[in-house]
mmCIF file of C-alpha atoms and ligand atoms in Angstrom:
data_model
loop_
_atom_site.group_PDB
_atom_site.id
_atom_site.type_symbol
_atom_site.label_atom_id
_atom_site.label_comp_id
_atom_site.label_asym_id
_atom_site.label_seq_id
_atom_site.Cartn_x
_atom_site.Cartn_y
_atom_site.Cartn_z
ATOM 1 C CA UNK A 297 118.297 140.241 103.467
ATOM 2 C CA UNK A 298 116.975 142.490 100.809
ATOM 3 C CA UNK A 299 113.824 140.298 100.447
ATOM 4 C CA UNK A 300 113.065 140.628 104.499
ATOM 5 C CA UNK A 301 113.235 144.661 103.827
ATOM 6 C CA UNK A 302 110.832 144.613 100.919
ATOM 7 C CA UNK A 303 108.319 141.904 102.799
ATOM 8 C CA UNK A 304 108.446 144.107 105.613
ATOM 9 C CA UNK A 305 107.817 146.876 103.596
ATOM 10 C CA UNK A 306 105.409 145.484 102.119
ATOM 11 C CA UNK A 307 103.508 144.107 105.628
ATOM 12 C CA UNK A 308 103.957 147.276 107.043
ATOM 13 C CA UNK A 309 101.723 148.727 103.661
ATOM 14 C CA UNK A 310 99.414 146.341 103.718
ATOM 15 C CA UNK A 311 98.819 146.847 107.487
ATOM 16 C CA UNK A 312 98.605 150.640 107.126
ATOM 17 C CA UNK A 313 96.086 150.173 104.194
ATOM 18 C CA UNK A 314 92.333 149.643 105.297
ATOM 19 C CA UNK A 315 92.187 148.918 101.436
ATOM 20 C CA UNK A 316 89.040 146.990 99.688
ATOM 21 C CA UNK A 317 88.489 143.655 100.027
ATOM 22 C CA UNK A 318 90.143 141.996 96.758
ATOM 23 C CA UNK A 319 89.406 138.485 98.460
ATOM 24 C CA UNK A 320 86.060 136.718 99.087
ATOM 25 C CA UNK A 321 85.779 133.173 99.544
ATOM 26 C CA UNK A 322 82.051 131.405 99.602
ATOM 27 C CA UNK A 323 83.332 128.602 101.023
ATOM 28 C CA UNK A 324 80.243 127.070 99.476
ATOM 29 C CA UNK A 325 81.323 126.853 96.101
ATOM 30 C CA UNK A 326 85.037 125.487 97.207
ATOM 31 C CA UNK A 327 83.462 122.152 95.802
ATOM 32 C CA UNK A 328 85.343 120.113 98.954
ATOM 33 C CA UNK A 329 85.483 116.116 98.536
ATOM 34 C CA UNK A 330 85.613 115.308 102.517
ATOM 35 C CA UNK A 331 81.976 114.317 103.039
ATOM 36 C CA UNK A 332 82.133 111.759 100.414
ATOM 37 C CA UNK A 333 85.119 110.074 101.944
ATOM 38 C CA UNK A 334 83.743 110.037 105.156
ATOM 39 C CA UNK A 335 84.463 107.030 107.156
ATOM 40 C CA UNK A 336 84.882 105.695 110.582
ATOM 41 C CA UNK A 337 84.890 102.143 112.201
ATOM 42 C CA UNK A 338 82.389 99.547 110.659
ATOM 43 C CA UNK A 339 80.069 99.167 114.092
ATOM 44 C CA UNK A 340 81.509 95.034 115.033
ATOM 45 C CA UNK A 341 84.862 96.267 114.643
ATOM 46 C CA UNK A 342 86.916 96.141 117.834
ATOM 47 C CA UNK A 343 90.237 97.001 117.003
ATOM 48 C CA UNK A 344 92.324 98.613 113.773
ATOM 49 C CA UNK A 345 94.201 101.368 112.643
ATOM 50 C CA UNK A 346 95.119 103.206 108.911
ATOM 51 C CA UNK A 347 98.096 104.341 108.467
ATOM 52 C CA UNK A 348 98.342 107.493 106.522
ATOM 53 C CA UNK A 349 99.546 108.285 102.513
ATOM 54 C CA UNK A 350 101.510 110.365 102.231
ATOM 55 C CA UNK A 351 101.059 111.919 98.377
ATOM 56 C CA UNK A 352 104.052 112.200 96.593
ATOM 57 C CA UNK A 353 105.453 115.912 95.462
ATOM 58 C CA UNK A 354 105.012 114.354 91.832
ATOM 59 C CA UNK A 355 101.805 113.602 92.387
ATOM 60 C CA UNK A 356 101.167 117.217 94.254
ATOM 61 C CA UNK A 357 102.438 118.997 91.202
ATOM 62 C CA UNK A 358 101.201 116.728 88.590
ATOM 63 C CA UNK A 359 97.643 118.041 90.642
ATOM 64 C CA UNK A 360 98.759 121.735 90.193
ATOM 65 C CA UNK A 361 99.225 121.080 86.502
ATOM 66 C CA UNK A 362 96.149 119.612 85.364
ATOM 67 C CA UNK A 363 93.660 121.968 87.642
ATOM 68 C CA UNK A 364 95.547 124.999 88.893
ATOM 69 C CA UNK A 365 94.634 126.892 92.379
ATOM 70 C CA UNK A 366 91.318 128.559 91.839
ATOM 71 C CA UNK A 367 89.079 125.798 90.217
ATOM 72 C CA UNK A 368 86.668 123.682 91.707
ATOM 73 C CA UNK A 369 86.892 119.830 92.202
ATOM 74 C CA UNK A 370 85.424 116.559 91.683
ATOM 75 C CA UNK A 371 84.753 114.305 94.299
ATOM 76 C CA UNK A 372 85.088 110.183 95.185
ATOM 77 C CA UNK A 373 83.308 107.602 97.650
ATOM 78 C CA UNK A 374 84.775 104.913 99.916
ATOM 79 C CA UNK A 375 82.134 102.200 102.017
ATOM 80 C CA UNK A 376 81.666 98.667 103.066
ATOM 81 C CA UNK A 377 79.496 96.521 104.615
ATOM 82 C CA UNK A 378 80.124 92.985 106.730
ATOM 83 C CA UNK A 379 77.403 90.178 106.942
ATOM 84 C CA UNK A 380 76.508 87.827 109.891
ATOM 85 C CA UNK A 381 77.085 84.224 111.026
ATOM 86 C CA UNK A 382 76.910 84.470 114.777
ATOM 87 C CA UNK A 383 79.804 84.301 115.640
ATOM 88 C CA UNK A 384 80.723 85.226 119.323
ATOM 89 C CA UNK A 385 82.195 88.791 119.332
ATOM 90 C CA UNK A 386 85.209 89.525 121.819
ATOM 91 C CA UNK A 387 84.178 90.530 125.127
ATOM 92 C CA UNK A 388 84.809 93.684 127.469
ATOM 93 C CA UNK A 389 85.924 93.191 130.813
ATOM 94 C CA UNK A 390 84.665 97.331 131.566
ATOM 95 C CA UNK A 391 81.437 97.932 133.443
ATOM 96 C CA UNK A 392 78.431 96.412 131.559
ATOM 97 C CA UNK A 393 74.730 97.003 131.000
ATOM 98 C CA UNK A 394 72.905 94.247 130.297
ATOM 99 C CA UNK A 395 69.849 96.051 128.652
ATOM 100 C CA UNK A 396 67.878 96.850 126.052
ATOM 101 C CA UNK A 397 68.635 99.890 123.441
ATOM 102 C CA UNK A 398 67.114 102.691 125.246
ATOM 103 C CA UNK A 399 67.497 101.856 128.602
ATOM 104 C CA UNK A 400 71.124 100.834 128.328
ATOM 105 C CA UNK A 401 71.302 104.310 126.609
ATOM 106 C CA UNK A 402 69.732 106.175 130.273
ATOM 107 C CA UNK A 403 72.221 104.264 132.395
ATOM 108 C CA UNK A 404 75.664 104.237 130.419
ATOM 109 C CA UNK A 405 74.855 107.999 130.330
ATOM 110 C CA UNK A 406 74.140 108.335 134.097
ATOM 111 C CA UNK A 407 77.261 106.303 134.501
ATOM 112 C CA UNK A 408 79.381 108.779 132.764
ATOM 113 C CA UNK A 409 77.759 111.917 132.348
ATOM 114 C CA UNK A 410 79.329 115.220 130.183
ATOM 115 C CA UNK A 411 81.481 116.564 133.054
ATOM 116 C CA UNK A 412 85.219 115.474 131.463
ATOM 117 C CA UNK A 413 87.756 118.373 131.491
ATOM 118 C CA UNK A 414 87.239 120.995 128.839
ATOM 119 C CA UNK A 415 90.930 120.706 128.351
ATOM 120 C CA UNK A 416 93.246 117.695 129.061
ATOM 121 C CA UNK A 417 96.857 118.286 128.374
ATOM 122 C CA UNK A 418 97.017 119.812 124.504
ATOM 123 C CA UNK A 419 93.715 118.765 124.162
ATOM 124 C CA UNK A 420 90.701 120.763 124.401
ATOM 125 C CA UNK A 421 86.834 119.115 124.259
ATOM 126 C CA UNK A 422 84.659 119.578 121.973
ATOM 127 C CA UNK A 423 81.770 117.907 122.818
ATOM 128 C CA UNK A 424 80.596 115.720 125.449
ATOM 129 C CA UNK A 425 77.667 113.564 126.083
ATOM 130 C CA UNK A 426 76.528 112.807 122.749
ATOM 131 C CA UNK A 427 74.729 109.397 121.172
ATOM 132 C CA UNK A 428 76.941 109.571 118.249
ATOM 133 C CA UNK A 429 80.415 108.890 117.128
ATOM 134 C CA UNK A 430 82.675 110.932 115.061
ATOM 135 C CA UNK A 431 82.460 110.432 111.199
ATOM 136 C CA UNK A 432 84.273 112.162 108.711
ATOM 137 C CA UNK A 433 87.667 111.620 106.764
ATOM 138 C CA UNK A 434 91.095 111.272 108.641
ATOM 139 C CA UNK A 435 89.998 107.922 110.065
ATOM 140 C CA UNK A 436 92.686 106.733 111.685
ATOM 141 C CA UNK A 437 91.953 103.862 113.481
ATOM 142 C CA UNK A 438 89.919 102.522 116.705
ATOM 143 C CA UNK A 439 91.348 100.602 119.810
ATOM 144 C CA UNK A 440 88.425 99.456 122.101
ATOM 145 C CA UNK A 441 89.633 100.171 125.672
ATOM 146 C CA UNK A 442 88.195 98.221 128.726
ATOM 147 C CA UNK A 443 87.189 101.333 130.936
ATOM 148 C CA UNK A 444 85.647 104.976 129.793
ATOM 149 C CA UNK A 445 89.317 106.490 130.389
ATOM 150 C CA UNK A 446 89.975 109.333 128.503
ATOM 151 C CA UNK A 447 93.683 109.637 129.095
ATOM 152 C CA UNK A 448 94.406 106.158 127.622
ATOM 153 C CA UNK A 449 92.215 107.369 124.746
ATOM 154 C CA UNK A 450 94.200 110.596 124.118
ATOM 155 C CA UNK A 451 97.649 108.746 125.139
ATOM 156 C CA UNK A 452 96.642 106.245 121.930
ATOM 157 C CA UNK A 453 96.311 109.715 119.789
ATOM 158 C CA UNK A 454 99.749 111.198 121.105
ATOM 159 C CA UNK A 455 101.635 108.336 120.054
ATOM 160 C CA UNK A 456 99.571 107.921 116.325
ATOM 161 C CA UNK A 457 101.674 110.597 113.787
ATOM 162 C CA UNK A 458 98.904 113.193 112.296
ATOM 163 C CA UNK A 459 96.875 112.813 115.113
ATOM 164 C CA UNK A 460 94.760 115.933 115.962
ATOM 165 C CA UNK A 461 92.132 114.204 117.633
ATOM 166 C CA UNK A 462 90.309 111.519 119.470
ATOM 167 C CA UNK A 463 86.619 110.181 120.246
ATOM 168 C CA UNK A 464 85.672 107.990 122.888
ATOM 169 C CA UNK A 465 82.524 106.436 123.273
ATOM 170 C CA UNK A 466 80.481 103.729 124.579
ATOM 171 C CA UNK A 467 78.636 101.148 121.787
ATOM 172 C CA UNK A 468 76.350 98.469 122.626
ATOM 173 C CA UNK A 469 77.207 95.714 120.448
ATOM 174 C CA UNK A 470 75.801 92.318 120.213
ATOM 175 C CA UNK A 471 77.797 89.409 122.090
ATOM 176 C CA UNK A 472 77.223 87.134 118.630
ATOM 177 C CA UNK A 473 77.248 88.304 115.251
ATOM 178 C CA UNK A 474 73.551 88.965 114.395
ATOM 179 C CA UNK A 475 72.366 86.338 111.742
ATOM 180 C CA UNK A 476 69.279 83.839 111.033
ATOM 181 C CA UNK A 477 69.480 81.842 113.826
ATOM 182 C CA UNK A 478 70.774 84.939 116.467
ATOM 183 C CA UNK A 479 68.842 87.908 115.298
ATOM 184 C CA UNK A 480 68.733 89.712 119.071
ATOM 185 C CA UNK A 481 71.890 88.262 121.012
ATOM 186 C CA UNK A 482 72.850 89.798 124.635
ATOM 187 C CA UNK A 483 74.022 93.294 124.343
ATOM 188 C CA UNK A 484 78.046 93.460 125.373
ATOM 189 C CA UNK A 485 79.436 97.057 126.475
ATOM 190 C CA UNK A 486 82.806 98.492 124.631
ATOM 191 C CA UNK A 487 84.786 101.356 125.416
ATOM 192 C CA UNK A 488 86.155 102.157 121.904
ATOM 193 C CA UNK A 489 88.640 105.273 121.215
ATOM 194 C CA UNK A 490 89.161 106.295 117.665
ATOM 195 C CA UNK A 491 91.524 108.795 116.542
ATOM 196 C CA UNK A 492 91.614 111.522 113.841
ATOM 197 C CA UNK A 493 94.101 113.302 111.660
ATOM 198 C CA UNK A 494 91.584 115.980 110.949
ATOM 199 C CA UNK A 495 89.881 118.590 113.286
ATOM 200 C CA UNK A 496 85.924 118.412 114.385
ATOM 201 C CA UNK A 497 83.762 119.599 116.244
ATOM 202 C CA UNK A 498 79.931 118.247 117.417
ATOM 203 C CA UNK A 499 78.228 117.963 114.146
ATOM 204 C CA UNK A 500 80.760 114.996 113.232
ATOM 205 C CA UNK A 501 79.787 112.968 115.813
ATOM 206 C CA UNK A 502 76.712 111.398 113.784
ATOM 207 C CA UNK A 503 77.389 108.106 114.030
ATOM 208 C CA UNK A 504 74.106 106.925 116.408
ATOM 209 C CA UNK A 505 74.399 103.391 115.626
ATOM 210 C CA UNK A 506 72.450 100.783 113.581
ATOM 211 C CA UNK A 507 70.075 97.491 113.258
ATOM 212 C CA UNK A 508 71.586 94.801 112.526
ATOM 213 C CA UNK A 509 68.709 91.792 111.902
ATOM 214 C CA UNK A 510 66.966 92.647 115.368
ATOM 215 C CA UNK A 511 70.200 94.329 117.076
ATOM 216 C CA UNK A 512 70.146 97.675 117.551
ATOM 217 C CA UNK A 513 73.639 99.278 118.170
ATOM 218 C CA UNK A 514 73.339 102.058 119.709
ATOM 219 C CA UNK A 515 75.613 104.748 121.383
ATOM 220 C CA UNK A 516 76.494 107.014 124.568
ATOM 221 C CA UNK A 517 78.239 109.307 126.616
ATOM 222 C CA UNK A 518 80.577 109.899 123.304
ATOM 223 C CA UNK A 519 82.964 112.781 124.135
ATOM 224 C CA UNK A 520 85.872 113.935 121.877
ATOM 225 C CA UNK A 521 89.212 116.048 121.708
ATOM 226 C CA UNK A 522 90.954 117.879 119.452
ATOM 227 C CA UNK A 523 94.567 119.400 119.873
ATOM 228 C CA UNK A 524 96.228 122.006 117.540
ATOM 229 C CA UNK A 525 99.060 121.212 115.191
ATOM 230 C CA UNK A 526 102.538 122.001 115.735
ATOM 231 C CA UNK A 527 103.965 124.328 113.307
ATOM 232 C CA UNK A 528 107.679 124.572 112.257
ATOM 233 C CA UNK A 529 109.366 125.454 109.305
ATOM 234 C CA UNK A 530 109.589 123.772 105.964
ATOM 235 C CA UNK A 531 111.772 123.381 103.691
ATOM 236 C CA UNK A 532 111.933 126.742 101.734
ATOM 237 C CA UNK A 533 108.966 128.019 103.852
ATOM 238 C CA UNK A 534 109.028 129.822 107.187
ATOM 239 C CA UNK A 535 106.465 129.147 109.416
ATOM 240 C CA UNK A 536 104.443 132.356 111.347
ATOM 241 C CA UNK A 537 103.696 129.485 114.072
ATOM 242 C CA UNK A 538 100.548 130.018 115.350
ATOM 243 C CA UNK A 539 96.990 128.371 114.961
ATOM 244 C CA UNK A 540 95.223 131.454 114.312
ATOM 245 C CA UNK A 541 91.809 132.541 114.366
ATOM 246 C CA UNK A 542 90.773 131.981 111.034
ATOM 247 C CA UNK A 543 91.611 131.946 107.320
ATOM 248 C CA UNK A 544 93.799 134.862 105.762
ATOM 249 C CA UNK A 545 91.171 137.688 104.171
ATOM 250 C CA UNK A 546 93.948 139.648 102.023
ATOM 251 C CA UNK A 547 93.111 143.409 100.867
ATOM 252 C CA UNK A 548 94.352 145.182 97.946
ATOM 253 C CA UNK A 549 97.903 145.424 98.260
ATOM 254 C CA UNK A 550 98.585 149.266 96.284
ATOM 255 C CA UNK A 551 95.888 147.718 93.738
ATOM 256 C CA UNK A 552 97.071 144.543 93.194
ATOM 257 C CA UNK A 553 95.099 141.376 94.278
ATOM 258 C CA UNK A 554 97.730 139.102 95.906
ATOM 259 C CA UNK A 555 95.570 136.367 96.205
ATOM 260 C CA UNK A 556 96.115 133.828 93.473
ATOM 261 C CA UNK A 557 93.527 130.942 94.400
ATOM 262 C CA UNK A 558 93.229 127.982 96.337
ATOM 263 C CA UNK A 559 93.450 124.109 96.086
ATOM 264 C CA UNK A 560 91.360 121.895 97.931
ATOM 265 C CA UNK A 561 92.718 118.342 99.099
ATOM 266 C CA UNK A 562 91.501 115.736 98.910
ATOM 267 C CA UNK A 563 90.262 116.383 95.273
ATOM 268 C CA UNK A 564 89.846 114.081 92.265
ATOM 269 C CA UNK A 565 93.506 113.311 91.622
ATOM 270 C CA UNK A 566 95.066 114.111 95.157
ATOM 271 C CA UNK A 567 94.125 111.869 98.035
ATOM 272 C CA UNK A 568 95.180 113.378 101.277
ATOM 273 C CA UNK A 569 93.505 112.584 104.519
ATOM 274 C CA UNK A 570 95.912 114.559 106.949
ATOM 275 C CA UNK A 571 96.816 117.650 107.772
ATOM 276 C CA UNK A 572 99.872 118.567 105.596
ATOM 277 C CA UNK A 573 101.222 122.072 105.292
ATOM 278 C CA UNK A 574 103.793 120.120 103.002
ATOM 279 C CA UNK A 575 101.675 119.989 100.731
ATOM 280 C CA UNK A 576 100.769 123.253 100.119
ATOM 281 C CA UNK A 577 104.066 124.367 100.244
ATOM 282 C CA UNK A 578 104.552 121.863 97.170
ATOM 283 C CA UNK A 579 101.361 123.323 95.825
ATOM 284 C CA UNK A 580 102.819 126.841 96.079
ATOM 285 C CA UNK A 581 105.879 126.223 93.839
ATOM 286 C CA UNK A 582 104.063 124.503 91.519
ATOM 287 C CA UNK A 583 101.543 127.082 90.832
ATOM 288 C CA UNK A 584 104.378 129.924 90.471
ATOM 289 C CA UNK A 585 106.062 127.241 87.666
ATOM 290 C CA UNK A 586 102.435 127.015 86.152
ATOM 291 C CA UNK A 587 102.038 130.657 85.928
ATOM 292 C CA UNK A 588 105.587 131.182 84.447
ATOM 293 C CA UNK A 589 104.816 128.867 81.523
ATOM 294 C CA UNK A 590 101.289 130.206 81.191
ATOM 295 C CA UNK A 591 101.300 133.620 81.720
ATOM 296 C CA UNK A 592 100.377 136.300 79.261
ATOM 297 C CA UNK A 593 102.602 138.511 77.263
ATOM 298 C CA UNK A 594 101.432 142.124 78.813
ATOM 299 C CA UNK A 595 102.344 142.599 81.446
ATOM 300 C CA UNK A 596 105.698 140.856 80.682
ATOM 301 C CA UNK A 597 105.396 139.272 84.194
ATOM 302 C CA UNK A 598 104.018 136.853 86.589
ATOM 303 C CA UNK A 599 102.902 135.999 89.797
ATOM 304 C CA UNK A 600 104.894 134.343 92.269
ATOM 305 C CA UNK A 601 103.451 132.271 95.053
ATOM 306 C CA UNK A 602 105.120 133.612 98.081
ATOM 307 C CA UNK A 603 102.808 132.676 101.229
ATOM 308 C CA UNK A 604 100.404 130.478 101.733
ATOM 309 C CA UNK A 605 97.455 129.643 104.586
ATOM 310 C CA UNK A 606 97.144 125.951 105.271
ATOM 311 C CA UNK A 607 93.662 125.662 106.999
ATOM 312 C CA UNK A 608 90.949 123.334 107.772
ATOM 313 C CA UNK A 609 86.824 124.149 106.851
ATOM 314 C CA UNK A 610 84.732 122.416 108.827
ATOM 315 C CA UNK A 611 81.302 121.950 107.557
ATOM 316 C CA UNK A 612 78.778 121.844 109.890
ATOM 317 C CA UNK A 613 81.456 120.305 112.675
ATOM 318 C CA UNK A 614 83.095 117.542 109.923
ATOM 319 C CA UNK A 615 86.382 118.569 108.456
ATOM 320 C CA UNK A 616 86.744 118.640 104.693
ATOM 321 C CA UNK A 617 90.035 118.204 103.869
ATOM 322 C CA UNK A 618 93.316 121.106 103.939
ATOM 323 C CA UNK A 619 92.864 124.398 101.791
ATOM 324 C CA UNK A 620 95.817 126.005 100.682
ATOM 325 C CA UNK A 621 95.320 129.567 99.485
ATOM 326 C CA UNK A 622 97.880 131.146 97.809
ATOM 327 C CA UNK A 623 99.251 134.250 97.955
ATOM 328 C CA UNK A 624 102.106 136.507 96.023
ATOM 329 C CA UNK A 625 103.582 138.339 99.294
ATOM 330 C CA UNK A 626 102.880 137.857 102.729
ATOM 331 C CA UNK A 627 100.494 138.456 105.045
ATOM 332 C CA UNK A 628 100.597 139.218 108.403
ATOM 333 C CA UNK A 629 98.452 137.380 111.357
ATOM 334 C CA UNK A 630 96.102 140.489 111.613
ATOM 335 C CA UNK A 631 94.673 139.479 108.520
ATOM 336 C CA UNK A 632 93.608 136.097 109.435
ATOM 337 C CA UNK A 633 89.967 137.256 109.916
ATOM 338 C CA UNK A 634 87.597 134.926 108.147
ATOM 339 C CA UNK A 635 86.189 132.622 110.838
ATOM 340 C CA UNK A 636 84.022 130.593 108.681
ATOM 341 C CA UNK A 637 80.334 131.249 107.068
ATOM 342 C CA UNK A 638 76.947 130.693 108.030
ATOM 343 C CA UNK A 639 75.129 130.025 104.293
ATOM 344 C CA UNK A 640 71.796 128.116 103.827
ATOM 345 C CA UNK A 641 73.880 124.691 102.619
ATOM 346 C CA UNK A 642 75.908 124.432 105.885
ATOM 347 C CA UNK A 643 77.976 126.240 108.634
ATOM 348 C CA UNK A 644 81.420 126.611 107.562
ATOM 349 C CA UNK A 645 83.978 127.018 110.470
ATOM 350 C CA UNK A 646 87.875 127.548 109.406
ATOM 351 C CA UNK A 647 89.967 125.829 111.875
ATOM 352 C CA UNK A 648 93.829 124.841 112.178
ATOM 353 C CA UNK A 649 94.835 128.077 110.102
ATOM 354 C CA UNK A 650 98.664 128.238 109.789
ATOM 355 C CA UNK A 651 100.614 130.224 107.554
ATOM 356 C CA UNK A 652 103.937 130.587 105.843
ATOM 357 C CA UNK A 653 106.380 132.637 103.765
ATOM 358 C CA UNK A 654 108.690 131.556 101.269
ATOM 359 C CA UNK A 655 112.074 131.938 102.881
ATOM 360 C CA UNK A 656 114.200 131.688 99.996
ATOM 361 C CA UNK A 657 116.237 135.020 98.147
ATOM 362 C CA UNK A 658 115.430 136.709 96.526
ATOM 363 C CA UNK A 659 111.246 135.930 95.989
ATOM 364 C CA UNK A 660 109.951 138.891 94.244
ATOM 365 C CA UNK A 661 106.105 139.452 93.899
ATOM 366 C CA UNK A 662 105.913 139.796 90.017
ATOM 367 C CA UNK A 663 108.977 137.712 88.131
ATOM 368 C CA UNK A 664 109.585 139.516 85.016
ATOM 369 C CA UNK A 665 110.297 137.666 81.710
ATOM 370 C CA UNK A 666 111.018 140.623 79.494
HETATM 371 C C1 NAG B 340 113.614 124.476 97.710
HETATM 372 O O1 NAG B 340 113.894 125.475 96.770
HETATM 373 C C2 NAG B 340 114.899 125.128 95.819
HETATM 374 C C3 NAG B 340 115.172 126.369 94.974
HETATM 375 O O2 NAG B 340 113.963 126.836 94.386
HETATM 376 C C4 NAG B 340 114.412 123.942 95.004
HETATM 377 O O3 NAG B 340 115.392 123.550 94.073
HETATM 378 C C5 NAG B 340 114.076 122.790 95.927
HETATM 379 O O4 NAG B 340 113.489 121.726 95.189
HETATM 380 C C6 NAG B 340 113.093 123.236 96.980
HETATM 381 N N1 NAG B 340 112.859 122.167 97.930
HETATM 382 C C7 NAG B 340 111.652 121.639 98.095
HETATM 383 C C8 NAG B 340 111.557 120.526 99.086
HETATM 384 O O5 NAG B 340 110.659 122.018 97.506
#
């Protein structure tokens, strides 16, 4: 109770206060890891899905611990290749186009042109029409469908945990597996859905296809989704609820910079390809125990991670993981101003910005160890 009059007091100050900006991000030096673990389907791949790891709050705080909020990051890699023997490649029973790259391209395009629904259901569309398909992390998985239907696409992402979003797409693949003796077999048509636990938008569909021996795979009328998340509490953390415009941008609160950093994931030593509030929350606690045992000895006090913004950045369309910044009181939706950044290395676009406060009593800004 007492805790709900000081945050409020301390929203309604902060509101009241046009007060300097204490907080800039350049996203560009946030150091993300998501490019590098980009992935998607392998191109003769016709059906498969990856389930999700979930990191363990260990693991989360053993993170916080070795590279507190406010550093930058390493990154990783992921990749594979598969050779060819001809063999025959499953069939699609959907509409075919039996010809080469660039005219199969003009009809399969004609045949489904960029007029699906800006929204269907939750979802809302992102792009339509393109020659590429959606690469970036949160892979999770591809079903290839027998028709260009949309709603069996997004009905495959409804029932698929984490899933925030779907691209479907039409792939001319070779009816044998390119090799020596079958370097240019028939073309075969698939449908092929895949599904995404991160947010994108255009840019990530970059995916135009390949040549394999005299092959080429190529790509059209590629249109994908993307629905918000859906908020609720947490343990110890009360949710604000609502996908807002962009990324907290906290002032001065009476001269005190409440903002006390960010963590990226994934990063070096956390691999997270989902969208996990959770995990900042985790994050959150461990940084206030980090700051308690290394804090200095004037003032006799320390920060407290109180509220936290779990968001998205989208580079140039592809997602690059969750940021959580951290904050020592809360802020209120107002504030939620920074929309992303156009700098010479990329356009940065927050997206999926949710935040919460720490619901437990009391949860003082400063803790004092005098
Ligand atoms: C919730 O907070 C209590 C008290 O700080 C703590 O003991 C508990 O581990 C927290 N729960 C989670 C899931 O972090």
């Amino acid at each position: 109770m007492k805790y709900s009059v000081i945050i409020a007091a301390l929203v309604a100050t902060a509101l009241a206060a046009p007060a300097p900006n204490a907080q800039t991000i350049d996203f560009s030096n946030m150091d993300f890891g998501g490019d590098d673990l980009s992935t998607g389907p392998e191109f003769g791949v016709t059906k498969e899905t990856i389930p999700v790891t979930k990191p363990s709050t260990s693991d989360i705080v053993a993170d916080v611990k070795s590279d507190p909020a406010s550093t930058k990051k390493a990154r990783r890699e992921v990749l594979k290749r598969v050779p060819g023997d001809c063999a025959p490649q499953p069939p699609n029973s959907g509409p075919q186009f039996d010809l080469g790259p660039t005219e199969w391209q003009a009809a399969v395009s004609a045949a489904y042109p960029p007029t699906n629904p800006s929204t269907l259901g939750a979802y809302t569309k992102v792009f339509d029409g393109l020659k590429g398909s959606v690469n970036q992390i949160g892979y999770r998985g591809l079903t290839t469908i027998q028709s260009y239907d949309i709603t069996a696409c997004a009905t495959l992402c409804d029932k698929k945990a984490q899933c925030l979003g779907f691209n479907l797409y039409v792939e001319r693949d070779p009816s044998l597996d390119p090799g020596v003796g079958c370097p240019n077999p028939s073309p075969i048509t698939n449908y092929k859905c895949t599904l995404w636990s991160f947010p994108f938008l255009d840019g990530a569909a970059d995916n135009t296809g390949e040549t394999r021996k005299e092959f080429k795979v190529v790509l059209a009328a590629s249109v994908g989704y993307v629905k918000p998340y859906v908020a609720s509490n947490l343990v110890n953390f009360t949710s604000a609820g609502q996908n807002l415009y962009g990324s907290i941008n906290a002032p001065l609160l009476d001269g005190v910079d409440t903002y006390m950093g960010f963590k990226n994931y994934p990063n070096a030593d956390l691999n997270l390809d989902y969208y996990d509030p959770t995990v900042c929350a985790t994050a959150c606690d461990a940084q206030t125990a980090y700051s308690g045992r290394h804090h200095a000895s004037t003032p006799c006090s320390y920060k407290a991670c109180n509220f936290f913004d779990a968001y998205v950045v989208l580079k140039d369309g592809k997602a690059q993981g969750m940021t959580c910044t951290l904050y020592s009181v809360p802020w209120a939706d107002s504030y939620a101003v920074n929309g992303g950044q156009k700098r010479s290395d990329g356009w940065f676009k927050t997206t999926n910005s949710y935040t919460y406060s720490n619901s437990r009593l009391p949860a003082p800004q400063f803790i004092s160890v005098c």
